[in-house]
């Protein structure tokens, strides 16, 4: 299994350009999510999906769109890039299992896409 | 959305035990508490998870009190390779899995 893959690894955009960050997983996980991590900071949730055809906003959704047409893929679109979107973007997927106590979401993360907007 | 609070940084020496506590705001009643480790230029990776009381695996222990308002990650006898950022994961029940700012652990020789 390749796990979670992200492309590209690096990207430089000019202000106002649009692009799509790709994310794919081959573990048949229902749950997928996108995070951004600014230098020296923690992870902030952008958008997430609990299954194909279902998406929801996270903590910092403005300026980003997502769609989930298949279980495997969860692309993130930057509509009009701004310097404030310079960051490392991580995609993650997880299965959810429910035991006698509760539900578990162990996320598997991709290697990240380092985006610079000038 | 759920917010978790952790210390920003901690320092330790090789061979010591390190305990990192996370406060969980609005943790979903039925969700496990999960911790991750992140090295520079890599995505986070799962360390341990639990629902309540104590859980132990080959790398760490996790202590969760009965009220589940906090959790403590315990790393026994740390080594230089444990220098990393550690995150606890929160969820309000909407499956919006959020992280705190992370705790940067620096292990000295």
PDB file of C-alpha atoms in Angstrom:
ATOM      1  CA  UNK A   1       0.000   0.000   0.000  1.00  0.00           C
ATOM      2  CA  UNK A   2       1.199   3.500  -0.822  1.00  0.00           C
ATOM      3  CA  UNK A   3      -0.798   4.977   2.054  1.00  0.00           C
ATOM      4  CA  UNK A   4      -1.565   8.673   1.603  1.00  0.00           C
ATOM      5  CA  UNK A   5       0.084  10.366  -1.360  1.00  0.00           C
ATOM      6  CA  UNK A   6       0.208  14.070  -2.116  1.00  0.00           C
ATOM      7  CA  UNK A   7       1.262  15.915  -5.240  1.00  0.00           C
ATOM      8  CA  UNK A   8       3.081  18.106  -5.894  1.00  0.00           C
ATOM      9  CA  UNK A   9       5.740  18.115  -3.164  1.00  0.00           C
ATOM     10  CA  UNK A  10       6.639  21.742  -3.820  1.00  0.00           C
ATOM     11  CA  UNK A  11       4.802  24.554  -5.596  1.00  0.00           C
ATOM     12  CA  UNK A  12       5.390  28.252  -6.148  1.00  0.00           C
ATOM     13  CA  UNK A  13       2.435  30.399  -7.186  1.00  0.00           C
ATOM     14  CA  UNK A  14       1.962  34.042  -7.950  1.00  0.00           C
ATOM     15  CA  UNK A  15      -0.735  35.998  -6.160  1.00  0.00           C
ATOM     16  CA  UNK A  16      -4.083  35.447  -7.840  1.00  0.00           C
ATOM     17  CA  UNK A  17      -3.239  32.124  -9.459  1.00  0.00           C
ATOM     18  CA  UNK A  18      -5.321  29.052  -8.761  1.00  0.00           C
ATOM     19  CA  UNK A  19      -4.230  25.477  -8.368  1.00  0.00           C
ATOM     20  CA  UNK A  20      -5.276  22.097  -7.041  1.00  0.00           C
ATOM     21  CA  UNK A  21      -3.362  20.069  -4.480  1.00  0.00           C
ATOM     22  CA  UNK A  22      -3.903  16.376  -5.006  1.00  0.00           C
ATOM     23  CA  UNK A  23      -4.413  13.803  -2.281  1.00  0.00           C
ATOM     24  CA  UNK A  24      -5.089  10.096  -2.698  1.00  0.00           C
ATOM     25  CA  UNK A  25      -5.257   7.140  -0.337  1.00  0.00           C
ATOM     26  CA  UNK A  26      -5.440   3.429  -1.055  1.00  0.00           C
ATOM     27  CA  UNK A  27      -6.600   2.234   2.360  1.00  0.00           C
ATOM     28  CA  UNK A  28     -10.341   2.547   1.675  1.00  0.00           C
ATOM     29  CA  UNK A  29     -10.661   5.084   4.475  1.00  0.00           C
ATOM     30  CA  UNK A  30     -13.961   6.924   4.699  1.00  0.00           C
ATOM     31  CA  UNK A  31     -12.572   9.979   6.446  1.00  0.00           C
ATOM     32  CA  UNK A  32     -10.170  12.438   4.789  1.00  0.00           C
ATOM     33  CA  UNK A  33      -8.985  15.870   5.807  1.00  0.00           C
ATOM     34  CA  UNK A  34      -6.754  18.772   4.844  1.00  0.00           C
ATOM     35  CA  UNK A  35      -4.572  20.731   7.249  1.00  0.00           C
ATOM     36  CA  UNK A  36      -2.221  23.627   6.853  1.00  0.00           C
ATOM     37  CA  UNK A  37       0.850  24.159   8.963  1.00  0.00           C
ATOM     38  CA  UNK A  38       2.508  27.551   9.001  1.00  0.00           C
ATOM     39  CA  UNK A  39       6.188  27.765   9.970  1.00  0.00           C
ATOM     40  CA  UNK A  40       6.689  26.857  13.625  1.00  0.00           C
ATOM     41  CA  UNK A  41       2.951  26.469  14.176  1.00  0.00           C
ATOM     42  CA  UNK A  42       0.473  23.688  14.738  1.00  0.00           C
ATOM     43  CA  UNK A  43      -1.939  22.034  12.331  1.00  0.00           C
ATOM     44  CA  UNK A  44      -5.141  23.831  11.385  1.00  0.00           C
ATOM     45  CA  UNK A  45      -8.048  21.996   9.810  1.00  0.00           C
ATOM     46  CA  UNK A  46      -9.163  23.426   6.457  1.00  0.00           C
ATOM     47  CA  UNK A  47     -11.828  21.017   5.189  1.00  0.00           C
ATOM     48  CA  UNK A  48     -12.746  17.437   5.843  1.00  0.00           C
ATOM     49  CA  UNK A  49     -14.912  14.675   4.435  1.00  0.00           C
ATOM     50  CA  UNK A  50     -16.621  11.783   6.194  1.00  0.00           C
ATOM     51  CA  UNK A  51     -17.268   9.945   2.946  1.00  0.00           C
ATOM     52  CA  UNK A  52     -17.665  10.293  -0.804  1.00  0.00           C
ATOM     53  CA  UNK A  53     -19.982  13.159  -1.646  1.00  0.00           C
ATOM     54  CA  UNK A  54     -19.814  14.687   1.851  1.00  0.00           C
ATOM     55  CA  UNK A  55     -17.568  17.569   2.826  1.00  0.00           C
ATOM     56  CA  UNK A  56     -17.538  20.078   5.667  1.00  0.00           C
ATOM     57  CA  UNK A  57     -15.594  23.145   6.728  1.00  0.00           C
ATOM     58  CA  UNK A  58     -12.887  23.090   9.326  1.00  0.00           C
ATOM     59  CA  UNK A  59     -11.229  25.923  11.234  1.00  0.00           C
ATOM     60  CA  UNK A  60      -9.789  27.900   8.299  1.00  0.00           C
ATOM     61  CA  UNK A  61     -11.843  27.154   5.140  1.00  0.00           C
ATOM     62  CA  UNK A  62     -11.788  30.575   3.465  1.00  0.00           C
ATOM     63  CA  UNK A  63      -9.994  30.620   0.125  1.00  0.00           C
ATOM     64  CA  UNK A  64     -10.175  26.846  -0.344  1.00  0.00           C
ATOM     65  CA  UNK A  65     -12.617  24.461  -1.975  1.00  0.00           C
ATOM     66  CA  UNK A  66     -12.833  20.697  -1.803  1.00  0.00           C
ATOM     67  CA  UNK A  67     -14.850  17.912  -3.359  1.00  0.00           C
ATOM     68  CA  UNK A  68     -14.989  14.177  -2.723  1.00  0.00           C
ATOM     69  CA  UNK A  69     -16.275  12.312  -5.736  1.00  0.00           C
ATOM     70  CA  UNK A  70     -14.516   9.041  -4.857  1.00  0.00           C
ATOM     71  CA  UNK A  71     -13.386   7.367  -1.637  1.00  0.00           C
ATOM     72  CA  UNK A  72      -9.753   7.511  -2.784  1.00  0.00           C
ATOM     73  CA  UNK A  73      -9.312  11.160  -3.782  1.00  0.00           C
ATOM     74  CA  UNK A  74      -9.745  14.441  -1.927  1.00  0.00           C
ATOM     75  CA  UNK A  75      -8.328  17.398  -3.900  1.00  0.00           C
ATOM     76  CA  UNK A  76      -7.907  20.842  -2.361  1.00  0.00           C
ATOM     77  CA  UNK A  77      -8.391  23.849  -4.625  1.00  0.00           C
ATOM     78  CA  UNK A  78      -6.926  27.263  -4.001  1.00  0.00           C
ATOM     79  CA  UNK A  79      -9.229  29.693  -5.752  1.00  0.00           C
ATOM     80  CA  UNK A  80      -7.030  32.808  -5.889  1.00  0.00           C
ATOM     81  CA  UNK A  81      -3.715  32.345  -4.138  1.00  0.00           C
ATOM     82  CA  UNK A  82      -2.587  34.920  -1.576  1.00  0.00           C
ATOM     83  CA  UNK A  83       0.747  35.235   0.264  1.00  0.00           C
ATOM     84  CA  UNK A  84      -1.112  34.373   3.489  1.00  0.00           C
ATOM     85  CA  UNK A  85      -1.653  30.887   2.063  1.00  0.00           C
ATOM     86  CA  UNK A  86       2.079  30.171   2.039  1.00  0.00           C
ATOM     87  CA  UNK A  87       2.250  27.061   4.164  1.00  0.00           C
ATOM     88  CA  UNK A  88       2.785  23.313   4.225  1.00  0.00           C
ATOM     89  CA  UNK A  89      -0.390  21.420   3.430  1.00  0.00           C
ATOM     90  CA  UNK A  90      -1.021  17.957   4.829  1.00  0.00           C
ATOM     91  CA  UNK A  91      -3.693  15.550   3.751  1.00  0.00           C
ATOM     92  CA  UNK A  92      -4.787  12.757   6.086  1.00  0.00           C
ATOM     93  CA  UNK A  93      -7.152   9.832   6.035  1.00  0.00           C
ATOM     94  CA  UNK A  94      -8.574   7.581   8.702  1.00  0.00           C
ATOM     95  CA  UNK A  95     -10.932   4.770   9.287  1.00  0.00           C
ATOM     96  CA  UNK A  96     -13.355   5.034  12.140  1.00  0.00           C
ATOM     97  CA  UNK A  97     -14.083   2.084  14.323  1.00  0.00           C
ATOM     98  CA  UNK A  98     -16.472   2.029  17.203  1.00  0.00           C
ATOM     99  CA  UNK A  99     -15.698  -0.099  20.208  1.00  0.00           C
ATOM    100  CA  UNK A 100     -17.554  -0.612  23.442  1.00  0.00           C
ATOM    101  CA  UNK A 101     -16.259   2.724  24.741  1.00  0.00           C
ATOM    102  CA  UNK A 102     -16.446   5.000  21.759  1.00  0.00           C
ATOM    103  CA  UNK A 103     -15.180   5.883  18.305  1.00  0.00           C
ATOM    104  CA  UNK A 104     -11.561   5.996  17.233  1.00  0.00           C
ATOM    105  CA  UNK A 105     -10.056   8.060  14.430  1.00  0.00           C
ATOM    106  CA  UNK A 106      -6.410   7.210  13.844  1.00  0.00           C
ATOM    107  CA  UNK A 107      -5.261   9.471  11.041  1.00  0.00           C
ATOM    108  CA  UNK A 108      -2.579   8.635   8.478  1.00  0.00           C
ATOM    109  CA  UNK A 109      -0.839  11.677   7.068  1.00  0.00           C
ATOM    110  CA  UNK A 110       0.731  12.279   3.681  1.00  0.00           C
ATOM    111  CA  UNK A 111       4.217  13.775   3.251  1.00  0.00           C
ATOM    112  CA  UNK A 112       2.902  17.285   2.656  1.00  0.00           C
ATOM    113  CA  UNK A 113       2.970  19.906  -0.089  1.00  0.00           C
ATOM    114  CA  UNK A 114       5.123  22.962   0.523  1.00  0.00           C
ATOM    115  CA  UNK A 115       3.399  25.949  -1.101  1.00  0.00           C
ATOM    116  CA  UNK A 116       4.883  29.402  -1.542  1.00  0.00           C
ATOM    117  CA  UNK A 117       2.783  32.283  -2.833  1.00  0.00           C
ATOM    118  CA  UNK A 118       4.710  35.356  -3.994  1.00  0.00           C
TER     119      UNK A 118
ATOM    120  CA  UNK B   1     -14.716  23.318  17.097  1.00  0.00           C
ATOM    121  CA  UNK B   2     -12.856  21.431  19.749  1.00  0.00           C
ATOM    122  CA  UNK B   3      -9.761  23.150  21.041  1.00  0.00           C
ATOM    123  CA  UNK B   4      -6.953  21.414  22.833  1.00  0.00           C
ATOM    124  CA  UNK B   5      -4.348  23.177  24.946  1.00  0.00           C
ATOM    125  CA  UNK B   6      -0.801  21.961  25.450  1.00  0.00           C
ATOM    126  CA  UNK B   7       2.455  23.460  26.732  1.00  0.00           C
ATOM    127  CA  UNK B   8       4.381  25.086  23.917  1.00  0.00           C
ATOM    128  CA  UNK B   9       7.705  23.449  24.706  1.00  0.00           C
ATOM    129  CA  UNK B  10       9.499  21.141  27.115  1.00  0.00           C
ATOM    130  CA  UNK B  11      13.134  20.256  27.684  1.00  0.00           C
ATOM    131  CA  UNK B  12      14.469  16.982  28.988  1.00  0.00           C
ATOM    132  CA  UNK B  13      17.599  14.867  29.149  1.00  0.00           C
ATOM    133  CA  UNK B  14      18.220  11.424  27.795  1.00  0.00           C
ATOM    134  CA  UNK B  15      16.950   8.674  30.067  1.00  0.00           C
ATOM    135  CA  UNK B  16      14.343  10.821  31.813  1.00  0.00           C
ATOM    136  CA  UNK B  17      10.594  10.315  31.755  1.00  0.00           C
ATOM    137  CA  UNK B  18       8.620  13.057  30.036  1.00  0.00           C
ATOM    138  CA  UNK B  19       4.959  13.802  30.681  1.00  0.00           C
ATOM    139  CA  UNK B  20       2.992  16.076  28.341  1.00  0.00           C
ATOM    140  CA  UNK B  21      -0.526  17.076  29.345  1.00  0.00           C
ATOM    141  CA  UNK B  22      -3.283  18.188  27.009  1.00  0.00           C
ATOM    142  CA  UNK B  23      -6.491  19.909  28.101  1.00  0.00           C
ATOM    143  CA  UNK B  24      -9.492  18.914  26.005  1.00  0.00           C
ATOM    144  CA  UNK B  25     -12.284  21.424  25.503  1.00  0.00           C
ATOM    145  CA  UNK B  26     -15.543  19.855  24.337  1.00  0.00           C
ATOM    146  CA  UNK B  27     -14.054  16.447  23.665  1.00  0.00           C
ATOM    147  CA  UNK B  28     -16.819  14.298  22.250  1.00  0.00           C
ATOM    148  CA  UNK B  29     -18.292  11.930  24.822  1.00  0.00           C
ATOM    149  CA  UNK B  30     -17.771   8.884  22.675  1.00  0.00           C
ATOM    150  CA  UNK B  31     -14.428   9.656  21.058  1.00  0.00           C
ATOM    151  CA  UNK B  32     -11.011   8.304  21.831  1.00  0.00           C
ATOM    152  CA  UNK B  33      -8.147  10.665  22.631  1.00  0.00           C
ATOM    153  CA  UNK B  34      -5.270  10.349  20.198  1.00  0.00           C
ATOM    154  CA  UNK B  35      -1.650  11.579  20.244  1.00  0.00           C
ATOM    155  CA  UNK B  36       0.732  12.104  17.336  1.00  0.00           C
ATOM    156  CA  UNK B  37       4.452  12.759  16.873  1.00  0.00           C
ATOM    157  CA  UNK B  38       5.878  14.987  14.157  1.00  0.00           C
ATOM    158  CA  UNK B  39       9.466  15.290  12.990  1.00  0.00           C
ATOM    159  CA  UNK B  40      10.636  18.237  10.854  1.00  0.00           C
ATOM    160  CA  UNK B  41       9.516  18.093   7.223  1.00  0.00           C
ATOM    161  CA  UNK B  42       7.281  15.086   7.865  1.00  0.00           C
ATOM    162  CA  UNK B  43       3.597  14.528   8.452  1.00  0.00           C
ATOM    163  CA  UNK B  44       2.463  13.609  11.954  1.00  0.00           C
ATOM    164  CA  UNK B  45       2.333   9.950  12.843  1.00  0.00           C
ATOM    165  CA  UNK B  46       0.154   8.134  15.348  1.00  0.00           C
ATOM    166  CA  UNK B  47       1.639   7.287  18.746  1.00  0.00           C
ATOM    167  CA  UNK B  48      -1.145   6.127  21.032  1.00  0.00           C
ATOM    168  CA  UNK B  49      -4.832   6.492  21.776  1.00  0.00           C
ATOM    169  CA  UNK B  50      -7.179   5.699  24.612  1.00  0.00           C
ATOM    170  CA  UNK B  51     -10.659   6.310  25.985  1.00  0.00           C
ATOM    171  CA  UNK B  52     -10.109   6.393  29.731  1.00  0.00           C
ATOM    172  CA  UNK B  53      -7.730   5.234  32.482  1.00  0.00           C
ATOM    173  CA  UNK B  54      -4.346   4.071  31.228  1.00  0.00           C
ATOM    174  CA  UNK B  55      -3.126   2.672  27.938  1.00  0.00           C
ATOM    175  CA  UNK B  56       0.413   1.511  27.235  1.00  0.00           C
ATOM    176  CA  UNK B  57       2.150   0.448  24.045  1.00  0.00           C
ATOM    177  CA  UNK B  58       5.756  -0.118  23.069  1.00  0.00           C
ATOM    178  CA  UNK B  59       6.593   3.587  22.856  1.00  0.00           C
ATOM    179  CA  UNK B  60       4.379   5.459  25.326  1.00  0.00           C
ATOM    180  CA  UNK B  61       1.682   5.456  27.967  1.00  0.00           C
ATOM    181  CA  UNK B  62      -1.468   7.523  27.989  1.00  0.00           C
ATOM    182  CA  UNK B  63      -3.294   8.519  31.150  1.00  0.00           C
ATOM    183  CA  UNK B  64      -6.881   9.789  30.934  1.00  0.00           C
ATOM    184  CA  UNK B  65      -8.818  10.763  34.071  1.00  0.00           C
ATOM    185  CA  UNK B  66     -12.427   9.791  34.567  1.00  0.00           C
ATOM    186  CA  UNK B  67     -13.751  13.211  33.521  1.00  0.00           C
ATOM    187  CA  UNK B  68     -11.739  13.051  30.257  1.00  0.00           C
ATOM    188  CA  UNK B  69     -11.050  16.784  30.402  1.00  0.00           C
ATOM    189  CA  UNK B  70      -7.349  16.142  29.962  1.00  0.00           C
ATOM    190  CA  UNK B  71      -4.864  13.484  28.948  1.00  0.00           C
ATOM    191  CA  UNK B  72      -1.189  12.936  29.704  1.00  0.00           C
ATOM    192  CA  UNK B  73       1.263  11.389  27.293  1.00  0.00           C
ATOM    193  CA  UNK B  74       4.150   9.717  29.093  1.00  0.00           C
ATOM    194  CA  UNK B  75       7.402   8.909  27.288  1.00  0.00           C
ATOM    195  CA  UNK B  76       9.634   6.664  29.404  1.00  0.00           C
ATOM    196  CA  UNK B  77      13.400   7.094  29.239  1.00  0.00           C
ATOM    197  CA  UNK B  78      13.524   9.506  26.302  1.00  0.00           C
ATOM    198  CA  UNK B  79      16.385   9.491  23.832  1.00  0.00           C
ATOM    199  CA  UNK B  80      17.652  12.101  21.388  1.00  0.00           C
ATOM    200  CA  UNK B  81      15.449  10.577  18.692  1.00  0.00           C
ATOM    201  CA  UNK B  82      12.354  11.545  20.702  1.00  0.00           C
ATOM    202  CA  UNK B  83      13.040  15.216  19.946  1.00  0.00           C
ATOM    203  CA  UNK B  84       9.901  16.158  18.021  1.00  0.00           C
ATOM    204  CA  UNK B  85       6.589  17.985  18.288  1.00  0.00           C
ATOM    205  CA  UNK B  86       3.766  16.120  20.009  1.00  0.00           C
ATOM    206  CA  UNK B  87       0.101  16.801  19.323  1.00  0.00           C
ATOM    207  CA  UNK B  88      -3.114  15.713  20.944  1.00  0.00           C
ATOM    208  CA  UNK B  89      -6.161  15.407  18.724  1.00  0.00           C
ATOM    209  CA  UNK B  90      -9.617  16.655  19.618  1.00  0.00           C
ATOM    210  CA  UNK B  91     -13.066  16.154  18.157  1.00  0.00           C
ATOM    211  CA  UNK B  92     -16.366  17.788  19.026  1.00  0.00           C
ATOM    212  CA  UNK B  93     -18.370  14.891  17.711  1.00  0.00           C
ATOM    213  CA  UNK B  94     -18.791  16.351  14.232  1.00  0.00           C
ATOM    214  CA  UNK B  95     -15.627  14.467  13.289  1.00  0.00           C
ATOM    215  CA  UNK B  96     -13.776  17.734  12.813  1.00  0.00           C
ATOM    216  CA  UNK B  97     -10.441  16.426  14.038  1.00  0.00           C
ATOM    217  CA  UNK B  98      -8.449  19.381  15.305  1.00  0.00           C
ATOM    218  CA  UNK B  99      -5.085  19.766  16.958  1.00  0.00           C
ATOM    219  CA  UNK B 100      -3.603  22.066  19.505  1.00  0.00           C
ATOM    220  CA  UNK B 101      -0.465  24.057  18.936  1.00  0.00           C
ATOM    221  CA  UNK B 102       1.665  21.048  19.795  1.00  0.00           C
ATOM    222  CA  UNK B 103       4.418  20.604  22.378  1.00  0.00           C
ATOM    223  CA  UNK B 104       7.975  20.903  21.123  1.00  0.00           C
ATOM    224  CA  UNK B 105      10.097  18.420  23.076  1.00  0.00           C
ATOM    225  CA  UNK B 106      13.847  18.937  23.048  1.00  0.00           C
ATOM    226  CA  UNK B 107      15.915  16.092  24.461  1.00  0.00           C
ATOM    227  CA  UNK B 108      19.475  16.946  25.472  1.00  0.00           C
ATOM    228  CA  UNK B 109      22.317  14.440  25.832  1.00  0.00           C
TER     229      UNK B 109
END
